[in-house]
mmCIF file of C-alpha atoms in Angstrom:
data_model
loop_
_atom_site.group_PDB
_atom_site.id
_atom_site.type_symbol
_atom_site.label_atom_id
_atom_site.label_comp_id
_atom_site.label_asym_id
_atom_site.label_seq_id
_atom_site.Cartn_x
_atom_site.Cartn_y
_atom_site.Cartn_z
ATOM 1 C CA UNK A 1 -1.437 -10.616 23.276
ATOM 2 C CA UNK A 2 1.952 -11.502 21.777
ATOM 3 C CA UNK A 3 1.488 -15.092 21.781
ATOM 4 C CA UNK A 4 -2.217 -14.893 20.047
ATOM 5 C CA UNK A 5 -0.924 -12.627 17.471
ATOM 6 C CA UNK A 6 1.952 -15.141 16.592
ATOM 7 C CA UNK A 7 -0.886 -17.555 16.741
ATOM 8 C CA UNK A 8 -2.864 -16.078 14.448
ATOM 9 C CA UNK A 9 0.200 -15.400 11.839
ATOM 10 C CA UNK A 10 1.346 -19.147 11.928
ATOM 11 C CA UNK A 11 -1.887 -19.867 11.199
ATOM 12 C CA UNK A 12 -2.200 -17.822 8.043
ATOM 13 C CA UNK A 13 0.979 -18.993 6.966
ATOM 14 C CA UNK A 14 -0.658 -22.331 7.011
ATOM 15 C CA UNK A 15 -4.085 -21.747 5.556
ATOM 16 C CA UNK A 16 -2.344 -19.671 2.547
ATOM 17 C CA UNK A 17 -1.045 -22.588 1.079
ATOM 18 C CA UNK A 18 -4.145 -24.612 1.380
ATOM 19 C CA UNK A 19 -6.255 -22.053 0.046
ATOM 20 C CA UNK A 20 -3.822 -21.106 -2.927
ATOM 21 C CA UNK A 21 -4.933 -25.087 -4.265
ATOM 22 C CA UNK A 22 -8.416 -24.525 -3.757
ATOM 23 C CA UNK A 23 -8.646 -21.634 -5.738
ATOM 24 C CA UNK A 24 -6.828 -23.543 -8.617
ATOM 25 C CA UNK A 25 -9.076 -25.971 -8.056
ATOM 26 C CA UNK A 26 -12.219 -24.343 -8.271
ATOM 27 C CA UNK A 27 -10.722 -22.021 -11.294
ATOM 28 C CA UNK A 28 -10.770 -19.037 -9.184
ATOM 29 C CA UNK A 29 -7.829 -17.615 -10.772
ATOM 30 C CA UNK A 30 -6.383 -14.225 -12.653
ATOM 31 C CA UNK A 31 -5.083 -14.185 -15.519
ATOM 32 C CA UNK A 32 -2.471 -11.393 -17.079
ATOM 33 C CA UNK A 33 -4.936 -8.641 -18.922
ATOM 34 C CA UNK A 34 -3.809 -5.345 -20.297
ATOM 35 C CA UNK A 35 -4.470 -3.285 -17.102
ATOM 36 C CA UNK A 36 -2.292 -6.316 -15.506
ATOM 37 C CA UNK A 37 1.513 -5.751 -14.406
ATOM 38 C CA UNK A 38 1.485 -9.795 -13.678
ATOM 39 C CA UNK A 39 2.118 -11.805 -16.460
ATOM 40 C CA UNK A 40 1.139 -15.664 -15.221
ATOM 41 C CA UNK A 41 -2.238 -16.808 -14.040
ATOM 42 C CA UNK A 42 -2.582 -16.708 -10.575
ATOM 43 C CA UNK A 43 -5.061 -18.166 -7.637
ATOM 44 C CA UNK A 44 -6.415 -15.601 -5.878
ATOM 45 C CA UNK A 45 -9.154 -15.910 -2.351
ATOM 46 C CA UNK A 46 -6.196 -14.801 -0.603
ATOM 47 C CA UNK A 47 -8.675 -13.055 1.347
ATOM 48 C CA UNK A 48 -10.251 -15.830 2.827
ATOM 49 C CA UNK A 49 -7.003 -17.014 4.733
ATOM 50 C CA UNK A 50 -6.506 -13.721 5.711
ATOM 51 C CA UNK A 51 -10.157 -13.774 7.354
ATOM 52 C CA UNK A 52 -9.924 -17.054 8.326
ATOM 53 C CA UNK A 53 -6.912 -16.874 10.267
ATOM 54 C CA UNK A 54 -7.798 -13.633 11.768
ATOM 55 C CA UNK A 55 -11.133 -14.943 12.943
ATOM 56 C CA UNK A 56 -9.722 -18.067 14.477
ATOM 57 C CA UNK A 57 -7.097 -15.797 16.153
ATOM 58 C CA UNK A 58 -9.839 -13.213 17.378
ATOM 59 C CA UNK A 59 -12.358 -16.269 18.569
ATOM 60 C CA UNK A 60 -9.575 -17.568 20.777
ATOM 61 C CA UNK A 61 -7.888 -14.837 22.176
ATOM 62 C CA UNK A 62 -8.855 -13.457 25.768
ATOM 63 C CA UNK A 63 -10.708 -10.039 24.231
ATOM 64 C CA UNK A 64 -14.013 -8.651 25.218
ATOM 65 C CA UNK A 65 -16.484 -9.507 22.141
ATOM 66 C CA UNK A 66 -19.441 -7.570 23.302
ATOM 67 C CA UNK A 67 -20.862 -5.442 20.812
ATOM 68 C CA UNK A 68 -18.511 -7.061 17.778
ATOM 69 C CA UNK A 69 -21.094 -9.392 16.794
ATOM 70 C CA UNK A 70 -22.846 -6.675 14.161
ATOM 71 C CA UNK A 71 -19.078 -5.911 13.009
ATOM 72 C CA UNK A 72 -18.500 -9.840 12.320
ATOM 73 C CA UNK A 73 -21.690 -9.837 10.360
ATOM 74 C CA UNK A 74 -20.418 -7.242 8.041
ATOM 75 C CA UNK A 75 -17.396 -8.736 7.423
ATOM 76 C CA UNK A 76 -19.218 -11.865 6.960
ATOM 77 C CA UNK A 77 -21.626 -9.856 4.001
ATOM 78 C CA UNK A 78 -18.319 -8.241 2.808
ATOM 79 C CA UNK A 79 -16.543 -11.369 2.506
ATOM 80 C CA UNK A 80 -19.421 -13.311 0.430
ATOM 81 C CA UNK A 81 -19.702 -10.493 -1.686
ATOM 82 C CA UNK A 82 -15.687 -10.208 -2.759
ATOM 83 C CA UNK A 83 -15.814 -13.815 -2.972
ATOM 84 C CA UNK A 84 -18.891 -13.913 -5.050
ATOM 85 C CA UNK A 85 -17.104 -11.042 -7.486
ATOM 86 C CA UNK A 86 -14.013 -12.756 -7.909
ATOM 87 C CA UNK A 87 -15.472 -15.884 -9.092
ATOM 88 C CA UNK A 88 -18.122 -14.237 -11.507
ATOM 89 C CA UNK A 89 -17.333 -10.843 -11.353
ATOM 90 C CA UNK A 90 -20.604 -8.783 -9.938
ATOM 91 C CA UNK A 91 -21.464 -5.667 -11.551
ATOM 92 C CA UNK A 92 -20.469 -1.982 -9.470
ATOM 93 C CA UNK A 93 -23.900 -1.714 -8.391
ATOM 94 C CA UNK A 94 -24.465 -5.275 -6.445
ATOM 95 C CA UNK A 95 -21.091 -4.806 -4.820
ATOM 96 C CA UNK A 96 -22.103 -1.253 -3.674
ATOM 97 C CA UNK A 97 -25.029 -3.512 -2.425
ATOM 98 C CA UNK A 98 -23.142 -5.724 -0.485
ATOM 99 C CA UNK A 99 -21.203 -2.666 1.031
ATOM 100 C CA UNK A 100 -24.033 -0.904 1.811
ATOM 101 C CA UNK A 101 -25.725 -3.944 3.451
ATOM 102 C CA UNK A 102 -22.452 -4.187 5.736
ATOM 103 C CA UNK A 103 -22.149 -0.495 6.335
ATOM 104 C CA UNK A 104 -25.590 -1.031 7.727
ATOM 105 C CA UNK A 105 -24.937 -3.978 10.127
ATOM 106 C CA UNK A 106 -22.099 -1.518 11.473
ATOM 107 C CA UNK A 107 -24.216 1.600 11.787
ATOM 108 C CA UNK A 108 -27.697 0.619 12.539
ATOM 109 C CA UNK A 109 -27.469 -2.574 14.513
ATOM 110 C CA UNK A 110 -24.313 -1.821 16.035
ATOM 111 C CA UNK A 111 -24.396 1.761 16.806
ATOM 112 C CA UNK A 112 -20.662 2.594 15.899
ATOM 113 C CA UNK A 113 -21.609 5.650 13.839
ATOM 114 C CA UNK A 114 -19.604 9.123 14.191
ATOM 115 C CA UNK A 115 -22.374 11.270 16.570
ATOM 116 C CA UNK A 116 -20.801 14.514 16.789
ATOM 117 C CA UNK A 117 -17.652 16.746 16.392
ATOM 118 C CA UNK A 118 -15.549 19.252 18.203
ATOM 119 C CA UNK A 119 -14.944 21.782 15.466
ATOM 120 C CA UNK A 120 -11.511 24.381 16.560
ATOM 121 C CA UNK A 121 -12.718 27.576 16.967
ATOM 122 C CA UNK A 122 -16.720 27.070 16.426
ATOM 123 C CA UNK A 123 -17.749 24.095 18.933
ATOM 124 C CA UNK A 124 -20.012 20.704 18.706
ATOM 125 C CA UNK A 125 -21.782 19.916 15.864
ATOM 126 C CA UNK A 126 -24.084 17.377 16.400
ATOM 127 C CA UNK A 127 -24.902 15.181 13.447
ATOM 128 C CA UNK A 128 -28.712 13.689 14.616
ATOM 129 C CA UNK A 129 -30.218 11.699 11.919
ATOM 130 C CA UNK A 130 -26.811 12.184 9.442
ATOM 131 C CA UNK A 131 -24.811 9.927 11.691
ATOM 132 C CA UNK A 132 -25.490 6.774 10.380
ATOM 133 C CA UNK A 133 -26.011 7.992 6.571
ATOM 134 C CA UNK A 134 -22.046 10.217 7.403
ATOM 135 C CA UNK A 135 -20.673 7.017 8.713
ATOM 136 C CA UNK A 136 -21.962 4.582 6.311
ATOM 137 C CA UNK A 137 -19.991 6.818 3.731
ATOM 138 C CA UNK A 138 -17.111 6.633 5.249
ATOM 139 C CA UNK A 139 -17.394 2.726 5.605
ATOM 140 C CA UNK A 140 -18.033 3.015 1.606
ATOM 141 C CA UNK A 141 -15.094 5.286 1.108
ATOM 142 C CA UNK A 142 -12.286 3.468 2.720
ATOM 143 C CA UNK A 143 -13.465 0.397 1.443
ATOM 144 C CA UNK A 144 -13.515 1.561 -2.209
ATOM 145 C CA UNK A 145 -10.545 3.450 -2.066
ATOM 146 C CA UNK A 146 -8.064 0.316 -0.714
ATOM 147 C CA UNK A 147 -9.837 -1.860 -3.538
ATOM 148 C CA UNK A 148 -8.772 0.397 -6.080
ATOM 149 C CA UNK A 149 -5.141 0.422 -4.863
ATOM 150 C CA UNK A 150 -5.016 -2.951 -4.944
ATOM 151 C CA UNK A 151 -3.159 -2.770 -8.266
ATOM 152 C CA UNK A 152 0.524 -4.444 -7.584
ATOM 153 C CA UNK A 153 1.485 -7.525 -5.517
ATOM 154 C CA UNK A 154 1.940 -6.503 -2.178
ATOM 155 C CA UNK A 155 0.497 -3.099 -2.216
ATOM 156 C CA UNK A 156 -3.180 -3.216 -0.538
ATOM 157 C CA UNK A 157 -1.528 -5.828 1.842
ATOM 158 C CA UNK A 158 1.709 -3.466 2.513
ATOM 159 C CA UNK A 159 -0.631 -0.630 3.125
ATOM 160 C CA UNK A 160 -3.156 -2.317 5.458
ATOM 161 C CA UNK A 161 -0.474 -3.585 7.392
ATOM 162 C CA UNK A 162 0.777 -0.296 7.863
ATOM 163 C CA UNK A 163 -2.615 1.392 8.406
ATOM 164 C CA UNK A 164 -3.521 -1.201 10.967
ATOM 165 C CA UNK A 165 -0.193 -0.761 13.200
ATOM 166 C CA UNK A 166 -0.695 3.243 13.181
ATOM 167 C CA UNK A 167 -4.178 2.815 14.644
ATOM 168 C CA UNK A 168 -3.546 -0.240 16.969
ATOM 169 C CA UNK A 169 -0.527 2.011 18.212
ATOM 170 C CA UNK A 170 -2.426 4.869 18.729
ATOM 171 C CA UNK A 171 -5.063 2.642 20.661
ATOM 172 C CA UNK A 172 -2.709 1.482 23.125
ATOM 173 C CA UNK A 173 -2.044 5.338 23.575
ATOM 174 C CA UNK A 174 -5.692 6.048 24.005
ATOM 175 C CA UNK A 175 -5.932 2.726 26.331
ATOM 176 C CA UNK A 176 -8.693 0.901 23.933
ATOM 177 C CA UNK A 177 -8.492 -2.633 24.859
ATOM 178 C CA UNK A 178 -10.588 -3.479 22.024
ATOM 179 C CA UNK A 179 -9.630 -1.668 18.927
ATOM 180 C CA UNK A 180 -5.778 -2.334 19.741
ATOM 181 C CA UNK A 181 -5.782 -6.013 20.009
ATOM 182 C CA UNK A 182 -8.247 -6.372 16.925
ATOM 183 C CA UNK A 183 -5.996 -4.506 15.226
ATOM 184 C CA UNK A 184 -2.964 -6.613 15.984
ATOM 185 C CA UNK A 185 -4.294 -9.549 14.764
ATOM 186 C CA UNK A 186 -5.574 -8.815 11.709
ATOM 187 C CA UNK A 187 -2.108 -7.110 10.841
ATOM 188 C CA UNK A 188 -0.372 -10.312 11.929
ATOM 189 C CA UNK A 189 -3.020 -12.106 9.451
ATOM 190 C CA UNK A 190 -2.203 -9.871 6.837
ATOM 191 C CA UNK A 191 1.433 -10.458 7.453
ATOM 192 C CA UNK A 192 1.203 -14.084 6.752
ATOM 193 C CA UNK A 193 -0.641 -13.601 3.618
ATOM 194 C CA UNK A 194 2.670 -10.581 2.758
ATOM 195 C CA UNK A 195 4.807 -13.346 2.663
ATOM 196 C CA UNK A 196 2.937 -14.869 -0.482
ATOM 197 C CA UNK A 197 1.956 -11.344 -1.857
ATOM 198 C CA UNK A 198 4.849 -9.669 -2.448
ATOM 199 C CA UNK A 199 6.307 -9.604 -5.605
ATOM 200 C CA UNK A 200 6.254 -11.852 -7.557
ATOM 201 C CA UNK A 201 3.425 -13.097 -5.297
ATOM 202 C CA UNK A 202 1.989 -16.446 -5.926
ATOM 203 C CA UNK A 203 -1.566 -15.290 -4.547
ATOM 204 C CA UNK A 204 -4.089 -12.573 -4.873
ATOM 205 C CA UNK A 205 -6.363 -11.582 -1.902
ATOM 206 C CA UNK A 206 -8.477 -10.324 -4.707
ATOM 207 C CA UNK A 207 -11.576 -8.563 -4.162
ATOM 208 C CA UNK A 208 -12.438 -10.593 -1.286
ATOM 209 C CA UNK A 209 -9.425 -9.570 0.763
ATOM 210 C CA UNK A 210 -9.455 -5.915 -0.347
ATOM 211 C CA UNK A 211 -13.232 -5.160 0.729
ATOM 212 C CA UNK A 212 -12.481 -7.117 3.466
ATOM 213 C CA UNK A 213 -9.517 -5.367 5.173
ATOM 214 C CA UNK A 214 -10.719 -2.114 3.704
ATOM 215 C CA UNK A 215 -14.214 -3.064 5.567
ATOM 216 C CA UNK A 216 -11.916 -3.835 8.987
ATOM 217 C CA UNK A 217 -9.558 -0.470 8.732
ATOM 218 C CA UNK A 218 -12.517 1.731 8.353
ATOM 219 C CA UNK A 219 -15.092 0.161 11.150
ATOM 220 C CA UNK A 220 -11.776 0.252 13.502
ATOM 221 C CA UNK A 221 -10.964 3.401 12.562
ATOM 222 C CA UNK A 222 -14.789 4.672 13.546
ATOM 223 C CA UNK A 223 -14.298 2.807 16.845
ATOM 224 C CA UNK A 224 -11.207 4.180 18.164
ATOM 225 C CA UNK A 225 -11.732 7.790 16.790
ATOM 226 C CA UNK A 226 -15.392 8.310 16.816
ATOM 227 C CA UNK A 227 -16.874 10.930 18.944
ATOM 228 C CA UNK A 228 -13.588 12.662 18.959
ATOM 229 C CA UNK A 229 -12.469 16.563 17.822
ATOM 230 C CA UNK A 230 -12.468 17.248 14.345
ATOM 231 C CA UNK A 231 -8.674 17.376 14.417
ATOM 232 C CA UNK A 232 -8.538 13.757 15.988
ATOM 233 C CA UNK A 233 -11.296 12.718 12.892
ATOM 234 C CA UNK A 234 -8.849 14.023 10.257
ATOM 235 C CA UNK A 235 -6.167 11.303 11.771
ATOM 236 C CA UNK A 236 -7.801 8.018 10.378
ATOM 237 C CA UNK A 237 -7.791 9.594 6.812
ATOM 238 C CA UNK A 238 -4.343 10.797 7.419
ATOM 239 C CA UNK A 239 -3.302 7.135 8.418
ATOM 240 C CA UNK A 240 -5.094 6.389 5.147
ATOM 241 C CA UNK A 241 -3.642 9.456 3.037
ATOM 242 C CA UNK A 242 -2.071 7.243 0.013
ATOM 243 C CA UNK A 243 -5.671 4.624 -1.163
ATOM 244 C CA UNK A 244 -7.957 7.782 -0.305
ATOM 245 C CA UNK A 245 -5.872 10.500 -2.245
ATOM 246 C CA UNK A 246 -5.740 8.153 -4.847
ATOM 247 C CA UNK A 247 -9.138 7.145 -5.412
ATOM 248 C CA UNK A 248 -9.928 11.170 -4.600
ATOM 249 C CA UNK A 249 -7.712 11.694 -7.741
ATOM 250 C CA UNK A 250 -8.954 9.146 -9.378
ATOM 251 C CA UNK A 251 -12.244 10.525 -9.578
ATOM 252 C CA UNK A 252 -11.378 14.024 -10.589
ATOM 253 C CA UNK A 253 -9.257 12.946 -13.264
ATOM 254 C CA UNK A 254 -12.368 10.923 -14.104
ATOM 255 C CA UNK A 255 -14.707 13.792 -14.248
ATOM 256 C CA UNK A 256 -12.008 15.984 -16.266
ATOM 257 C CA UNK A 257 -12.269 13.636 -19.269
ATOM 258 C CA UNK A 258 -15.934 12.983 -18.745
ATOM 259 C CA UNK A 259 -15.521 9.326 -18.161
ATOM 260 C CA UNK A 260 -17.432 7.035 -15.800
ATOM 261 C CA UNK A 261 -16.290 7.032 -11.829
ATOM 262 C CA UNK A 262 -16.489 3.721 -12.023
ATOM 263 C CA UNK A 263 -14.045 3.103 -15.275
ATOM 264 C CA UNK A 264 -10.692 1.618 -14.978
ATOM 265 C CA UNK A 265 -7.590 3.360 -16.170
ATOM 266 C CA UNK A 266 -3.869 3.005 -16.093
ATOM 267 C CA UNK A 267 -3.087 6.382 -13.976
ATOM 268 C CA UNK A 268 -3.325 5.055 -10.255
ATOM 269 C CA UNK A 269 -0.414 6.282 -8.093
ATOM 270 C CA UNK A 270 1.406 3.214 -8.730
ATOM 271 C CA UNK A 271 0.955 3.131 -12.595
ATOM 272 C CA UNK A 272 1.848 6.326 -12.774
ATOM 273 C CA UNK A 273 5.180 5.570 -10.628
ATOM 274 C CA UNK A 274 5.809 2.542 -13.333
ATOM 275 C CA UNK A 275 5.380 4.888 -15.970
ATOM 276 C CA UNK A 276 8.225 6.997 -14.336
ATOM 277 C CA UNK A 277 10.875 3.511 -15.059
ATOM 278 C CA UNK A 278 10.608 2.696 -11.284
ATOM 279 C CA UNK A 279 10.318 -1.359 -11.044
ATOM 280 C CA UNK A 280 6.946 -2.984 -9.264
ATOM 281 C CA UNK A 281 9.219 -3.953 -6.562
ATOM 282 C CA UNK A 282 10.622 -0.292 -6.112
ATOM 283 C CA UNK A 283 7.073 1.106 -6.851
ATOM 284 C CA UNK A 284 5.992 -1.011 -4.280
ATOM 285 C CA UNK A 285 8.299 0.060 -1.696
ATOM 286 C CA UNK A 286 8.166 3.451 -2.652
ATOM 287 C CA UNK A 287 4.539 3.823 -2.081
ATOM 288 C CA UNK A 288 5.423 1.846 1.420
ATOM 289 C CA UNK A 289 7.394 4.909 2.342
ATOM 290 C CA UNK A 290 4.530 7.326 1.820
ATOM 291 C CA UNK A 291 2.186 5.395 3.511
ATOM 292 C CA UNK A 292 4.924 4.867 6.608
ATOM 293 C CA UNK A 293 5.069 9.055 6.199
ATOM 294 C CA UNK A 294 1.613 9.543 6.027
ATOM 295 C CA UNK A 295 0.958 7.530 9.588
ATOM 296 C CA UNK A 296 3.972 9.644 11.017
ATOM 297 C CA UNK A 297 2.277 12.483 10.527
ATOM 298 C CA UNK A 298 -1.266 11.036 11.705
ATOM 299 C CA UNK A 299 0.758 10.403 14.429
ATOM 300 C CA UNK A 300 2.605 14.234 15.300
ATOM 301 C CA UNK A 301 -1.488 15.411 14.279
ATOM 302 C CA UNK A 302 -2.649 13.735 16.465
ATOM 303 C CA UNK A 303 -0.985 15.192 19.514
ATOM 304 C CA UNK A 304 -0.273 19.045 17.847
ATOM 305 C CA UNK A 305 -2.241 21.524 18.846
ATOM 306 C CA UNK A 306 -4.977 23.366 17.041
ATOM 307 C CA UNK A 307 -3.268 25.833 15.017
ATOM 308 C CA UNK A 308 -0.033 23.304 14.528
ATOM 309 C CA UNK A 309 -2.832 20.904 13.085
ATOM 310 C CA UNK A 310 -3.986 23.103 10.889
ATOM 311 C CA UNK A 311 -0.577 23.974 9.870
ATOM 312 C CA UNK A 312 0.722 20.336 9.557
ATOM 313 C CA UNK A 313 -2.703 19.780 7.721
ATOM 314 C CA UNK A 314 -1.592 22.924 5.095
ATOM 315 C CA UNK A 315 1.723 21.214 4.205
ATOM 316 C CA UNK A 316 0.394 17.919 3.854
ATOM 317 C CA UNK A 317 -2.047 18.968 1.426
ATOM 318 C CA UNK A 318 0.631 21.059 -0.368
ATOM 319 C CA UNK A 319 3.552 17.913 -0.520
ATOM 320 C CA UNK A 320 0.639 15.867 -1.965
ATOM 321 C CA UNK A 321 -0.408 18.062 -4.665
ATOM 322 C CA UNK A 322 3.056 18.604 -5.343
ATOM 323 C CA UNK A 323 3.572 14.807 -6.073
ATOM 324 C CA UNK A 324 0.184 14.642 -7.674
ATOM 325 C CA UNK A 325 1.321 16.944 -10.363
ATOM 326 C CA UNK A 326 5.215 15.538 -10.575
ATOM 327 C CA UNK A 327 3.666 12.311 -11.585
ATOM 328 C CA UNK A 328 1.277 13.524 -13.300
ATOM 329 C CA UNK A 329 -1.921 11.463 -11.135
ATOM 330 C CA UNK A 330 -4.046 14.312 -12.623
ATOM 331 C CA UNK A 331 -3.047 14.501 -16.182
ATOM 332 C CA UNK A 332 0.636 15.127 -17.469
ATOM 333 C CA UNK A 333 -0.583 18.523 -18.320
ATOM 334 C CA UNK A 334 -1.798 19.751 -14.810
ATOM 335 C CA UNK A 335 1.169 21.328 -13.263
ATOM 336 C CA UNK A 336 -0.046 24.803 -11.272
ATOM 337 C CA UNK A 337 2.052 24.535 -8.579
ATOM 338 C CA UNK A 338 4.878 23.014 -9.830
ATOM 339 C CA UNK A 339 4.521 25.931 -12.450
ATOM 340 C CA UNK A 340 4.682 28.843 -9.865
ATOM 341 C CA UNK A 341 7.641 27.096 -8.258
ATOM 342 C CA UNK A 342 9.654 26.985 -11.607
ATOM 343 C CA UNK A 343 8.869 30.752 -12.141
ATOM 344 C CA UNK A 344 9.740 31.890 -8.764
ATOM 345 C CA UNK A 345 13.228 29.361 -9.285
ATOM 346 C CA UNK A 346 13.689 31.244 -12.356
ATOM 347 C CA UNK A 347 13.420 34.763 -11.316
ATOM 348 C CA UNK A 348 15.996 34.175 -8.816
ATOM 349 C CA UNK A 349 18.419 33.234 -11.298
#
């Protein structure tokens, strides 16, 4: 697989170039607003290199494609729908359409839904009729929630990459000869497109690339886990702890003001982390580290055993509230933890 996934990186590196000029060209460009950290205009339809080059790489490479057609055809809606929105900007509810449509090729035509769990210490529970309708949300989720990271060069990129090595490694431990190698080459496609991305990047992958590979992560992330325990389901949204816990914040601090899900703000992770006098590049790389942290312990859950799940799963909820309320993801006010902590620091004293 080595020399296909080279392959398929060369020929993003390629394409990137060739597709930074026709955005230009065809004024598919963003300029610096408020909400902005970038302060030139810049091409974006990164995303189609990045698909491009992965599909060449995938078409041509010795892997079993039975079954992925449905998948490709999702991707395909997904892709015409981010490239659609970053040339005229669609409203929330036609690109909901678009990911619904694609969450549908997945589930219903393809049949990669999530049919049951193995629940510690209570036993199966089927899901029947909700599997498609509990699958197609999580299809929604993850791709929503690395769109809505995608706030600094090199950050949805960084993260994918990162999300996509955790899961192909984990494949190769679970022997999938299909997830693995799909995985593989999509982070080597993403790789290529890195090299342009990171700041100061002189493309976007825009919406196009961040439905896309939020599209790819979750369908891959159905195919190798599905079907599994309940402890081995919680792995794919530990892999994806940092987009997920941000748009999950996101929306609380949302419904605390009594403002629309859907409106934008300045208190993302990584704003927040700006706000702090961190740099984009060391926000950047800082958020890297969680996300590298956050696959570890995918990883280490993965393999613990039902009560050390549960107990990894305990502290990992309690680190990330702890950094929710140090940067204040919430509000600046919203402290409870880091409250009792201060108290309990004091008393010692």
């Amino acid at each position: 697989m080595f020399i296909w996934v080279l392959l398929t990186f060369l020929i993003g590196i390629i394409l990137i170039p060739i597709i930074r000029k026709f955005a230009i060209l065809i004024g598919a460009v963003d300029a610096p607003r408020e909400r902005h950290s970038h302060k030139r205009v810049t091409p974006t339809l990164g995303g189609i290199a990045i698909f491009l080059s992965f599909s060449i790489g995938f078409f041509l490479a010795p892997i079993d494609k039975t079954g992925f057609l449905p998948v490709y055809i999702g991707a395909l809606i997904i892709i015409i729908t981010g490239f659609i929105d970053d040339i005229v900007e669609l409203s929330p509810k036609l690109k909901l359409l678009g990911q619904i449509l694609a969450a549908l090729c997945v589930t219903v035509w393809g049949n990669v839904v999530i049919e049951f769990i193995n629940v510690p210490f209570y036993g199966q529970i089927d899901f029947g009729w909700l599997a498609v309708p509990i699958s197609m949300i999580w299809i929604i989720a993850i791709i929503n929630a690395l769109n809505l990271i995608d706030g600094l060069d090199g950050l949805s990129s960084g993260i994918s990459i990162i999300a996509l090595m955790t899961i192909a490694g984990m494949a190769v431990i679970l022997k999938d000869t299909f997830v693995a190698p799909v995985a593989f080459l999509l982070a080597a496609a993403v790789f290529a497109f890195l090299l342009f991305n990171f700041p100061p990047a002189s493309i976007f992958m825009g919406d196009t690339g961040a439905l896309f590979l939020g599209y790819m992560i979750a369908v891959l992330s159905l195919m190798g886990f599905k079907n599994v325990t309940f402890i081995s389901l919680l792995v794919p949204l530990i892999i994806l702890g940092v987009p997920l816990s941000d748009t999950f914040f996101a929306i609380i601090r949302r419904l605390k003001k009594r403002t629309p899900i859907s409106a934008a703000d300045r208190s993302h992770i990584h704003h927040r982390l700006l706000a702090l006098g961190f740099t984009e590049r060391q926000t950047v790389l800082l958020i890297y580290c969680m996300a590298l942290l956050f696959s570890l312990a995918g990883f280490v859950f993965s393999f613990s055993t039902a009560w050390g799940s549960l107990l990894l799963l305990g502290l990992l909820i309690l680190c990330i509230e702890v950094v929710v309320e140090f940067i204040g993801l919430i509000s600046e006010d919203y402290r409870p933890v880091l409250n009792i902590l201060q108290k309990i620091h004091r008393k010692r004293k």
